[in-house]
mmCIF file of C-alpha atoms in Angstrom:
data_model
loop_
_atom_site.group_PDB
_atom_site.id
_atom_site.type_symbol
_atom_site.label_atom_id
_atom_site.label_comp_id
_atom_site.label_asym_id
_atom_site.label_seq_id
_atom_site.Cartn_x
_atom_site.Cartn_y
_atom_site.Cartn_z
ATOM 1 C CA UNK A 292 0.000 0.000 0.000
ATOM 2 C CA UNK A 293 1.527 3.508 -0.953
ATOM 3 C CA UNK A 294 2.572 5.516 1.650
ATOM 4 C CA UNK A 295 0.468 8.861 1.337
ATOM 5 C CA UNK A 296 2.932 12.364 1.737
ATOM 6 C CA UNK A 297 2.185 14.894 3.453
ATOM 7 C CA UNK A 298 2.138 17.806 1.147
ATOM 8 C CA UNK A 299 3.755 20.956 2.779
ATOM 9 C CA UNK A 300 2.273 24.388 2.790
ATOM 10 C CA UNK A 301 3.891 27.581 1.447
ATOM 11 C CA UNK A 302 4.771 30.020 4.046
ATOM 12 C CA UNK A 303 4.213 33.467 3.033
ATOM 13 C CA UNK A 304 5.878 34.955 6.095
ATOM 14 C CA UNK A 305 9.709 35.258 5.336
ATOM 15 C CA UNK A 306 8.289 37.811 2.311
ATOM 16 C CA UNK A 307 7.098 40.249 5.126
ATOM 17 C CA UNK A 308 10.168 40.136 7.360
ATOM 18 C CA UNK A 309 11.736 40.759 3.099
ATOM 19 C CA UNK A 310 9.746 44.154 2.899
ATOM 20 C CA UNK A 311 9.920 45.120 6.229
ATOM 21 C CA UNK A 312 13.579 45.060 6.494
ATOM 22 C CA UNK A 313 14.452 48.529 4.046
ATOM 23 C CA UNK A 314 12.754 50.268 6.760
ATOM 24 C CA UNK A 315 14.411 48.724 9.983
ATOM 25 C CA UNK A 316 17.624 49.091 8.062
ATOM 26 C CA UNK A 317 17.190 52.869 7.660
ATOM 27 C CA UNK A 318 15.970 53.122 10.622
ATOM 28 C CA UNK A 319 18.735 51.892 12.498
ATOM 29 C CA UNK A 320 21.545 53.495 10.436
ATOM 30 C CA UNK A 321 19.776 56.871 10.145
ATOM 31 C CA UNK A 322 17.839 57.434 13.887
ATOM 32 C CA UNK A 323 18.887 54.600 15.761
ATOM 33 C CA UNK A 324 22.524 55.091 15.846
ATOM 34 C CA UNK A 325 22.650 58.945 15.613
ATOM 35 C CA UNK A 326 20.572 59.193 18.612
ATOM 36 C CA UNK A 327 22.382 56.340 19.837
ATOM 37 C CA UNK A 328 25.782 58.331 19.470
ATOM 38 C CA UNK A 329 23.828 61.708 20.750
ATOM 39 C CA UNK A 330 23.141 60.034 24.654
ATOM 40 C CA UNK A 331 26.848 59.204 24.454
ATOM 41 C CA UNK A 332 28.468 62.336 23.912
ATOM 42 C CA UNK A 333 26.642 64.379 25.800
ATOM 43 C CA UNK A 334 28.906 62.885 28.521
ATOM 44 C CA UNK A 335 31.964 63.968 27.019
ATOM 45 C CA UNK A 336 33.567 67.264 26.279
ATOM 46 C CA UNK A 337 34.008 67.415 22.438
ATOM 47 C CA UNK A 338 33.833 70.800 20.387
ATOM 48 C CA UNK A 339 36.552 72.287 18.054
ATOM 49 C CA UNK A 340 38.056 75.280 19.161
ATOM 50 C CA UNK A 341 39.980 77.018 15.727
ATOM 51 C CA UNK A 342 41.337 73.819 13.881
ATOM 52 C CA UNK A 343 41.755 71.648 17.219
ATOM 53 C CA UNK A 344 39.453 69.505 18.236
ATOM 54 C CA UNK A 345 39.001 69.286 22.164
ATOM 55 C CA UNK A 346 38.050 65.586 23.179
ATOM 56 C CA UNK A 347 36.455 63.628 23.648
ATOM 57 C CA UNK A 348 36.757 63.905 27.194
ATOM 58 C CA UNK A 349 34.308 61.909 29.622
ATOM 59 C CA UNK A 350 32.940 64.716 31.676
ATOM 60 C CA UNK A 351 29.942 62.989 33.346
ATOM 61 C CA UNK A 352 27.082 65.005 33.935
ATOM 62 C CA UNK A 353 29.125 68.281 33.393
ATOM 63 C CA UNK A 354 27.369 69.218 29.912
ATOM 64 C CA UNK A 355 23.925 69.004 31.446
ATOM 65 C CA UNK A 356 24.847 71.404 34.244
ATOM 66 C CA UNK A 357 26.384 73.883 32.657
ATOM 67 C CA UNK A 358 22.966 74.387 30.474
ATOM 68 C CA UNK A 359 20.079 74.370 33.025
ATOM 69 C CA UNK A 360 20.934 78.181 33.880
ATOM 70 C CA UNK A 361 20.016 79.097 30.606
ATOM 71 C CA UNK A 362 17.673 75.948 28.960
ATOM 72 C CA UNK A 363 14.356 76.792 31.193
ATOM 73 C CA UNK A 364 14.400 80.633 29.857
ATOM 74 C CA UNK A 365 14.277 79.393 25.995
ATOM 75 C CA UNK A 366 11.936 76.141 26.752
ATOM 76 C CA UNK A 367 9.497 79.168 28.792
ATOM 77 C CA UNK A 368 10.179 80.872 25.068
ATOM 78 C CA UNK A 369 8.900 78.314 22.924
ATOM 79 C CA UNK A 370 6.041 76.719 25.180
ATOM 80 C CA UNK A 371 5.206 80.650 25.016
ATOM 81 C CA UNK A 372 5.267 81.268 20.727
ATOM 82 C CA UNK A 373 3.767 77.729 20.850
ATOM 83 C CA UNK A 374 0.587 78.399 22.797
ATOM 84 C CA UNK A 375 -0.052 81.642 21.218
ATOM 85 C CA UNK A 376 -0.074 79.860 17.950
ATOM 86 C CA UNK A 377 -2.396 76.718 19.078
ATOM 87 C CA UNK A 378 -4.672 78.094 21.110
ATOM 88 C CA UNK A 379 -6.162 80.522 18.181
ATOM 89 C CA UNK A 380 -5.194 77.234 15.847
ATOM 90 C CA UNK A 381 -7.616 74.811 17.535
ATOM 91 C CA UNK A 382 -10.614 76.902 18.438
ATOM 92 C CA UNK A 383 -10.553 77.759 14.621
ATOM 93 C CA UNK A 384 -9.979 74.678 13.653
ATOM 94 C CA UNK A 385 -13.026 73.259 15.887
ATOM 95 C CA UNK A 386 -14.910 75.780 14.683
ATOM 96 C CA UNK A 387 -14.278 75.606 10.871
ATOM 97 C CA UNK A 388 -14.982 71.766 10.861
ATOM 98 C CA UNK A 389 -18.323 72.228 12.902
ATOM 99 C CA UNK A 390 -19.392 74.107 9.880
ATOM 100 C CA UNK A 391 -18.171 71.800 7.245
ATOM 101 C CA UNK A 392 -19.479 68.688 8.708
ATOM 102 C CA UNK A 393 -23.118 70.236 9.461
ATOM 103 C CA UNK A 394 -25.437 69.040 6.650
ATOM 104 C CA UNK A 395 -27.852 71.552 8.258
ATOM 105 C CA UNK A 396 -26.100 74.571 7.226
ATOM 106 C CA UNK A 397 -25.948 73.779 3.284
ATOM 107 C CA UNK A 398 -22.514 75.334 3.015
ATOM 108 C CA UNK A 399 -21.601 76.692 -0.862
ATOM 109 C CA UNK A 400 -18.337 76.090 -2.437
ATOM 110 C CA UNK A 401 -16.997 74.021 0.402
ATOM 111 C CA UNK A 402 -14.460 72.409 -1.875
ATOM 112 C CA UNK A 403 -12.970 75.965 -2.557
ATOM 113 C CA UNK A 404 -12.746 77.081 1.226
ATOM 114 C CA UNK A 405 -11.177 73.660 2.177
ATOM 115 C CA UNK A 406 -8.249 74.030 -0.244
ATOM 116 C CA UNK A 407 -7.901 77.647 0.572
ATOM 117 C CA UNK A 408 -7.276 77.178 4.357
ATOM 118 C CA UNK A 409 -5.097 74.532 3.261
ATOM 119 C CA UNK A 410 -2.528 75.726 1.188
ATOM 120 C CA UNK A 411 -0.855 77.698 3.888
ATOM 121 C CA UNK A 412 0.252 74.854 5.253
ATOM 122 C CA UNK A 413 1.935 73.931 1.683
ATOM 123 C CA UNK A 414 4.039 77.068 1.735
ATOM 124 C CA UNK A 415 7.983 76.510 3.208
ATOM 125 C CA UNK A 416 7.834 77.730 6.197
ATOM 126 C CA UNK A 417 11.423 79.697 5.697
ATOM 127 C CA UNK A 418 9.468 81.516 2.850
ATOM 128 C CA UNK A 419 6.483 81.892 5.446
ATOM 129 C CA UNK A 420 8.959 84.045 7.933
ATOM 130 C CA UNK A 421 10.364 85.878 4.449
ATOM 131 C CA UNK A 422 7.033 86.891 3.562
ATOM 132 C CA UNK A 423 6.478 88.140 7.661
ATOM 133 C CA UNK A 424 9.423 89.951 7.555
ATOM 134 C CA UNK A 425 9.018 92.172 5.090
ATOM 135 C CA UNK A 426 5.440 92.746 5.575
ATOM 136 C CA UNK A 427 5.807 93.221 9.511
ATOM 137 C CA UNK A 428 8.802 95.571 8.639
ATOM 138 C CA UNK A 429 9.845 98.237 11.039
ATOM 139 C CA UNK A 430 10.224 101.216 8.641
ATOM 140 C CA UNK A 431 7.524 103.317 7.531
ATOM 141 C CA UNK A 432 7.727 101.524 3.861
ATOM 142 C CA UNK A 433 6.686 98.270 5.123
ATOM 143 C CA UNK A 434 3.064 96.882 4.527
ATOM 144 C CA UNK A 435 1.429 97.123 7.364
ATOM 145 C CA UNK A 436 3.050 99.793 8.734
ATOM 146 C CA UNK A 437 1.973 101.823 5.795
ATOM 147 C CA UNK A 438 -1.751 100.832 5.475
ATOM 148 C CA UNK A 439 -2.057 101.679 9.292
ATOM 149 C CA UNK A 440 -0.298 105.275 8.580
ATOM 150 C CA UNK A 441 -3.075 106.207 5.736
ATOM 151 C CA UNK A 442 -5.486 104.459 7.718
ATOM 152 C CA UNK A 443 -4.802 107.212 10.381
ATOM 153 C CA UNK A 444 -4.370 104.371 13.326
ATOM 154 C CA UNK A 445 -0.963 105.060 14.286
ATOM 155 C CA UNK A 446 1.755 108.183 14.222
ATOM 156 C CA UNK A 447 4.256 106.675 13.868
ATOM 157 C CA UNK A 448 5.774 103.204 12.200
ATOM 158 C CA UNK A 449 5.570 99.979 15.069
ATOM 159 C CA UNK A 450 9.248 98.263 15.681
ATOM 160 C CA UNK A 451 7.506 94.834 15.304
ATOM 161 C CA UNK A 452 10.527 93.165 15.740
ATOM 162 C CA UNK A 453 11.698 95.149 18.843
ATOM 163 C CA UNK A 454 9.174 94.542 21.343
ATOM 164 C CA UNK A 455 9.391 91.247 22.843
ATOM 165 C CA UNK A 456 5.538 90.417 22.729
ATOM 166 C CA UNK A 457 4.815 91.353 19.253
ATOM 167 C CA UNK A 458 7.832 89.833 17.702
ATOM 168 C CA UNK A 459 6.706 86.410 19.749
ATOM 169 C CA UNK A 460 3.073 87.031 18.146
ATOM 170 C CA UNK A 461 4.609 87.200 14.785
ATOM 171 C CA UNK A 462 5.825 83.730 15.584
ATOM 172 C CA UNK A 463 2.681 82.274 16.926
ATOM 173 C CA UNK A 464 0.509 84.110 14.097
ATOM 174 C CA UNK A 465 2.686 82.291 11.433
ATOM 175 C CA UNK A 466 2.281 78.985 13.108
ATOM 176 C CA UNK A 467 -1.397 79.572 13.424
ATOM 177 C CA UNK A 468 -1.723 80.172 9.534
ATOM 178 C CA UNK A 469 0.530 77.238 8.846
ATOM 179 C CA UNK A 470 -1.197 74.713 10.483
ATOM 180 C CA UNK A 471 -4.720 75.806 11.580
ATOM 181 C CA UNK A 472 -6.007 74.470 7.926
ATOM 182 C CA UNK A 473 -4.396 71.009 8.611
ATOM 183 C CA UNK A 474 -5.849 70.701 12.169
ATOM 184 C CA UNK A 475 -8.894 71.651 10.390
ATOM 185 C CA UNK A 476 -9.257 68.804 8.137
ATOM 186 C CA UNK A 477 -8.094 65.996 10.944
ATOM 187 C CA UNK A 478 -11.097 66.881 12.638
ATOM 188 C CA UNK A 479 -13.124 67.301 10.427
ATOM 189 C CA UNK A 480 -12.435 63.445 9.507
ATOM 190 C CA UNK A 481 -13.177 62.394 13.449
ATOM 191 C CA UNK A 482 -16.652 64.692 13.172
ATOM 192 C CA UNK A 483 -17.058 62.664 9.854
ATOM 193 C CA UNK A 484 -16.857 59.223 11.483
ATOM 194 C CA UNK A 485 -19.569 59.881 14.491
ATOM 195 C CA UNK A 486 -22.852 58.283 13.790
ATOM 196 C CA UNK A 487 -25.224 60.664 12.626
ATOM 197 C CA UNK A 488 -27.795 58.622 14.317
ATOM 198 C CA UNK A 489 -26.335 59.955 17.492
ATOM 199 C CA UNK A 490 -27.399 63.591 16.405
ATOM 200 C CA UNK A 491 -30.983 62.590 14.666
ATOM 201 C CA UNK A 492 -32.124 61.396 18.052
ATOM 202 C CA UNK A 493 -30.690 64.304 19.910
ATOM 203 C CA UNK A 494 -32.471 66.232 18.134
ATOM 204 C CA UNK A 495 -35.287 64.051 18.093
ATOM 205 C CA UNK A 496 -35.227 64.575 22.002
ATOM 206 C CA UNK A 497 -34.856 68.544 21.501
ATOM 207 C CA UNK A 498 -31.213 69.091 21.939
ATOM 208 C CA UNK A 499 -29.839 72.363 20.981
ATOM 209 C CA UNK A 500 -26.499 72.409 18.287
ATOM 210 C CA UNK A 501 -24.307 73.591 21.359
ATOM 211 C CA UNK A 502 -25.452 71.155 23.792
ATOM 212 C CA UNK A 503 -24.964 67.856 20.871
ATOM 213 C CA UNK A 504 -21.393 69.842 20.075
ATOM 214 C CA UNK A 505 -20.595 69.728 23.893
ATOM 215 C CA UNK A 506 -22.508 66.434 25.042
ATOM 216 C CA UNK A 507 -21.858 64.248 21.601
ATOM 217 C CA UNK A 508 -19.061 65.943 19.131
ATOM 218 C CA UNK A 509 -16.478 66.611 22.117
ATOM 219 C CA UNK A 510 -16.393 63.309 23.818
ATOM 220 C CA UNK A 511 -16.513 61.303 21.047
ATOM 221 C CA UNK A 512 -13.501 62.948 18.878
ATOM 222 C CA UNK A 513 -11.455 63.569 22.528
ATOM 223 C CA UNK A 514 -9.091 60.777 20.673
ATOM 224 C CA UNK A 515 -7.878 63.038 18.011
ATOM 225 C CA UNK A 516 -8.015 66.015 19.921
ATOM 226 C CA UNK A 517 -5.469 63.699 22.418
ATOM 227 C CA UNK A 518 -3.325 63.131 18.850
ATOM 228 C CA UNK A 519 -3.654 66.798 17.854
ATOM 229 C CA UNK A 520 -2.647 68.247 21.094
ATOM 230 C CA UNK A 521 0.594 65.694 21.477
ATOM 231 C CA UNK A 522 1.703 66.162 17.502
ATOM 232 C CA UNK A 523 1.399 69.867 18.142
ATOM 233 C CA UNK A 524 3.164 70.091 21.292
ATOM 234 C CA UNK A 525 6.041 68.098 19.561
ATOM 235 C CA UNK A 526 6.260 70.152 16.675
ATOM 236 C CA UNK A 527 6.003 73.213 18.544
ATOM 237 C CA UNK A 528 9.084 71.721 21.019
ATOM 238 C CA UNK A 529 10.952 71.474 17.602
ATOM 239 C CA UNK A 530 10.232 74.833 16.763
ATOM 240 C CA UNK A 531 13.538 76.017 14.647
ATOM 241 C CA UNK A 532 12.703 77.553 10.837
ATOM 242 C CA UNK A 533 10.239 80.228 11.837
ATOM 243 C CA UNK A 534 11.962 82.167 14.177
ATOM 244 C CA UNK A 535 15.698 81.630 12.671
ATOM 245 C CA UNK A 536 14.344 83.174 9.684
ATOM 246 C CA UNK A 537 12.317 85.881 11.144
ATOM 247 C CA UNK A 538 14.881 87.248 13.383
ATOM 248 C CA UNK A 539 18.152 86.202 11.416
ATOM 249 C CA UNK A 540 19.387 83.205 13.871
ATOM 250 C CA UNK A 541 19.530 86.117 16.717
ATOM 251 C CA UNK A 542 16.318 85.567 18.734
ATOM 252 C CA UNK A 543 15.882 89.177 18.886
ATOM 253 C CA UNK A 544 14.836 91.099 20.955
ATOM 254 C CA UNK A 545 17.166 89.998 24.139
ATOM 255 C CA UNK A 546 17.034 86.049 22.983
ATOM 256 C CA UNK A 547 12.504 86.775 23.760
ATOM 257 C CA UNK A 548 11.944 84.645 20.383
ATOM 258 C CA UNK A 549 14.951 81.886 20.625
ATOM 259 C CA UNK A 550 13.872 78.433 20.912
ATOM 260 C CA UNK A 551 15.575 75.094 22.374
ATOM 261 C CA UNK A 552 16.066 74.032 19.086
ATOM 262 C CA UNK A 553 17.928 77.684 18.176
ATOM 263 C CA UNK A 554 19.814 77.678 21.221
ATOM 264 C CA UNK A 555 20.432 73.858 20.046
ATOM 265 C CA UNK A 556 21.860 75.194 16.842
ATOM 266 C CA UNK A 557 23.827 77.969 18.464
ATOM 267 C CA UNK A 558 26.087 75.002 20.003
ATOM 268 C CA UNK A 559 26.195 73.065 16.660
ATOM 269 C CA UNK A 560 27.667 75.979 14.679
ATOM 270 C CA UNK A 561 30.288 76.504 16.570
ATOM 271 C CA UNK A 562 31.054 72.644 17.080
ATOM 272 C CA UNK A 563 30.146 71.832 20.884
ATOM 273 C CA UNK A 564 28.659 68.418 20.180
ATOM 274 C CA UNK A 565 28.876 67.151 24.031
ATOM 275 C CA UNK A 566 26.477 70.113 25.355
ATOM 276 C CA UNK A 567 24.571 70.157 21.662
ATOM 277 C CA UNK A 568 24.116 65.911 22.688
ATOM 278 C CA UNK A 569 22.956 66.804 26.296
ATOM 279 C CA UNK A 570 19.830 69.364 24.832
ATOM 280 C CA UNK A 571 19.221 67.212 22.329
ATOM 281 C CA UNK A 572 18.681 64.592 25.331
ATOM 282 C CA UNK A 573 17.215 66.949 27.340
ATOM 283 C CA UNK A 574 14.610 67.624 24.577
ATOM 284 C CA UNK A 575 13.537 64.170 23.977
ATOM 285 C CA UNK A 576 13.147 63.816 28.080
ATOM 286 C CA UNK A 577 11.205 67.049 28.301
ATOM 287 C CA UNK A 578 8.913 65.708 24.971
ATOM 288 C CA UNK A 579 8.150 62.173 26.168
ATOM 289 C CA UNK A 580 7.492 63.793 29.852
ATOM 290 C CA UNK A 581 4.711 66.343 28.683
ATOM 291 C CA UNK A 582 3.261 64.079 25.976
ATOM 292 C CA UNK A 583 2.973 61.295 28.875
ATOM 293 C CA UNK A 584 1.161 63.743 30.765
ATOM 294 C CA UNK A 585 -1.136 65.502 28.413
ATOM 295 C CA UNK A 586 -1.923 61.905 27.658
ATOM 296 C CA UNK A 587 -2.958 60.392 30.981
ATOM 297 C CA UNK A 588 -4.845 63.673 31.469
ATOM 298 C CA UNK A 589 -6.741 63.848 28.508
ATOM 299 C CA UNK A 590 -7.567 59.680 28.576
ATOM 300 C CA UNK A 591 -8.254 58.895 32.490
ATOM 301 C CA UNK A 592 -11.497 57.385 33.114
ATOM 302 C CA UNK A 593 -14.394 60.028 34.073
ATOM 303 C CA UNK A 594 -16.774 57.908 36.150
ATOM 304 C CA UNK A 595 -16.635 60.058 39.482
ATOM 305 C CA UNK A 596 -14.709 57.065 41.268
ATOM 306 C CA UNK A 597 -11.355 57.586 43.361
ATOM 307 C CA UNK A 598 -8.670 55.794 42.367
ATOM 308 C CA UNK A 599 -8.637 53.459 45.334
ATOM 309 C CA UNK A 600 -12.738 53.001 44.533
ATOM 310 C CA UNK A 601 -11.425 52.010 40.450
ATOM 311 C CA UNK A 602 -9.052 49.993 41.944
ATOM 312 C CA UNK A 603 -11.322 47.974 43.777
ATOM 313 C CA UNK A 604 -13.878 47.809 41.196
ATOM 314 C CA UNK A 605 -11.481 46.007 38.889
ATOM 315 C CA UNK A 606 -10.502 43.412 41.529
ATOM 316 C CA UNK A 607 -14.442 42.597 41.624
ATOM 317 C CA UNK A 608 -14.821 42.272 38.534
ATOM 318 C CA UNK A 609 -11.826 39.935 37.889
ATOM 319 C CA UNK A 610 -12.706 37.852 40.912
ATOM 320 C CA UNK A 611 -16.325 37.735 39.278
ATOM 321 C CA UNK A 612 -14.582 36.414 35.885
ATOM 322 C CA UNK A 613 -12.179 33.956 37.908
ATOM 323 C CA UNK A 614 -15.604 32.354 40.198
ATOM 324 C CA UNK A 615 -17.296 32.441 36.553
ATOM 325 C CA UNK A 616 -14.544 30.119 35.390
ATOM 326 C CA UNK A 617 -13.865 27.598 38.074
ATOM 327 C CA UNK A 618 -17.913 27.423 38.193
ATOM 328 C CA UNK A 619 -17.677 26.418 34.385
ATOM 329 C CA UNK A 620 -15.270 24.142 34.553
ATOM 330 C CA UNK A 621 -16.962 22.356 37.522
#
């Protein structure tokens, strides 16, 4: 009697590890192993001074102290620029999609609007902070100095750049116009994707517009106002191109508009790779820290329990599962 073979079956898998692998591989020679090499130097002292090189020189923590007398001024700097861009940025943004996703409002030439708040954030931003700078220019030729002269507003020309608050609100109002269209169309997509059912029988059960926006649209797009908020607070962290344009790499006035990332750069152009290493460290420890945090505050459970009460809860409920078991298996 023939002995029957087992036939074997064609495994697909080693084909994804295949195309996967590009990626990991660029991954770890490009981010991996820069950042890698980053964490390490910031131990040593290593910058160039003239055509000698100093170091490397294990210093232990040495880099990291000498910076903390001046790091919390330009990270109070660039939380600053970056609020006074988002805040405008996401209550327009909330606003704008409201309107775009209400069927009830018949909106005309959508289409055109949604491309035109879009295309801002197309533009490079370097040629963003051009464009600023010569229309926000302290003479009495610039733009809007100009229009508000015939307008009769002002006597005499505004030195945008040399007051500390309206040369930060430059920054923030260039960020806002960047990136307000872009945060409008994310949402947009979550408002997209709640049931409409949801609103028919609020309405149904005579809710107002504000109270299904507050009671319906918020809680149930708080996920991508969670992603929002943490992309935003990351790029804004990483704030470099607007202000180095706009105020030439100086930060002007009195380092008011510098960012970590500037001061970052400060220590790159003239070669000081160990303390450059440590803020680039300290960066990516401040980052994770206050994106862990808006996190757990935006996503913890609102059920009016303690902690100790949730706790407990849980341990019922397991126990419940576990008695549910043994009692099945009995």
């Amino acid at each position: 009697m023939p002995v029957k073979t087992k036939k074997k079956g064609i495994s697909y898998a080693k084909w994804g590890y295949i195309f996967m692998a590009p990626f990991f591989i660029v991954y770890a020679i490009f981010q991996l192993y820069p950042m890698i090499t980053t964490v390490y130097y910031s131990f040593f002292e290593y910058f160039r001074s003239g055509l000698k090189i100093i170091g490397p020189n294990f210093v232990g923590l040495k880099n990291y102290a000498s910076m903390l007398a001046e790091v919390p001024k330009y990270f109070a700097n660039t939380i600053i620029m970056w609020l006074m861009g988002f805040i405008p940025q996401i209550i327009i943004s909330l606003l704008l999609a409201s309107w775009f996703t209400d069927l009830r409002l018949r909106l005309k030439f959508q289409g055109f609007f949604k491309t035109v708040i879009y295309m801002p954030n197309l533009i490079m931003a370097s040629a963003f902070a051009m464009l600023f700078f010569t229309l926000f220019s302290d003479t009495a030729n610039g733009p809007i100095n100009s229009i508000l002269l015939n307008l009769g507003l002002i006597a005499e020309p505004i030195r945008w750049m040399t007051n500390v608050w309206s040369a930060r609100g430059l920054v923030g109002l260039m960020n806002f116009l960047m990136w307000f269209g872009n945060t409008t169309i994310i949402l947009m997509a979550a408002i997209m994707g709640v049931d409409p059912g949801l609103y028919e029988a609020a309405e149904l059960d005579g809710a107002s517009s504000r109270q299904m926006f507050w009671k319906i649209t918020m809680p149930l797009i708080k996920p991508m106002l969670v992603y929002t908020l943490i992309t935003s607070l990351i790029g804004g962290l990483q704030m470099f191109d607007v202000p180095q344009v706009l105020t030439n790499g100086k930060g002007t006035p009195n380092n008011s508009t510098t960012t970590i990332v500037m001061y970052l750069n400060q220590h790159l152009y003239s070669k000081n790779y160990g303390t450059a290493g440590a803020i680039s460290v300290l960066m990516f420890l401040i980052c994770g820290v206050l994106c862990v945090l808006v996190y757990a505050t935006l996503t913890r459970q609102d059920d009016g329990l303690t902690k100790a009460q949730r706790k407990a809860r849980k341990a019922q409920i397991k126990a419940a599962k576990k008695a549910a078991r043994t009692q099945k298996g009995a």
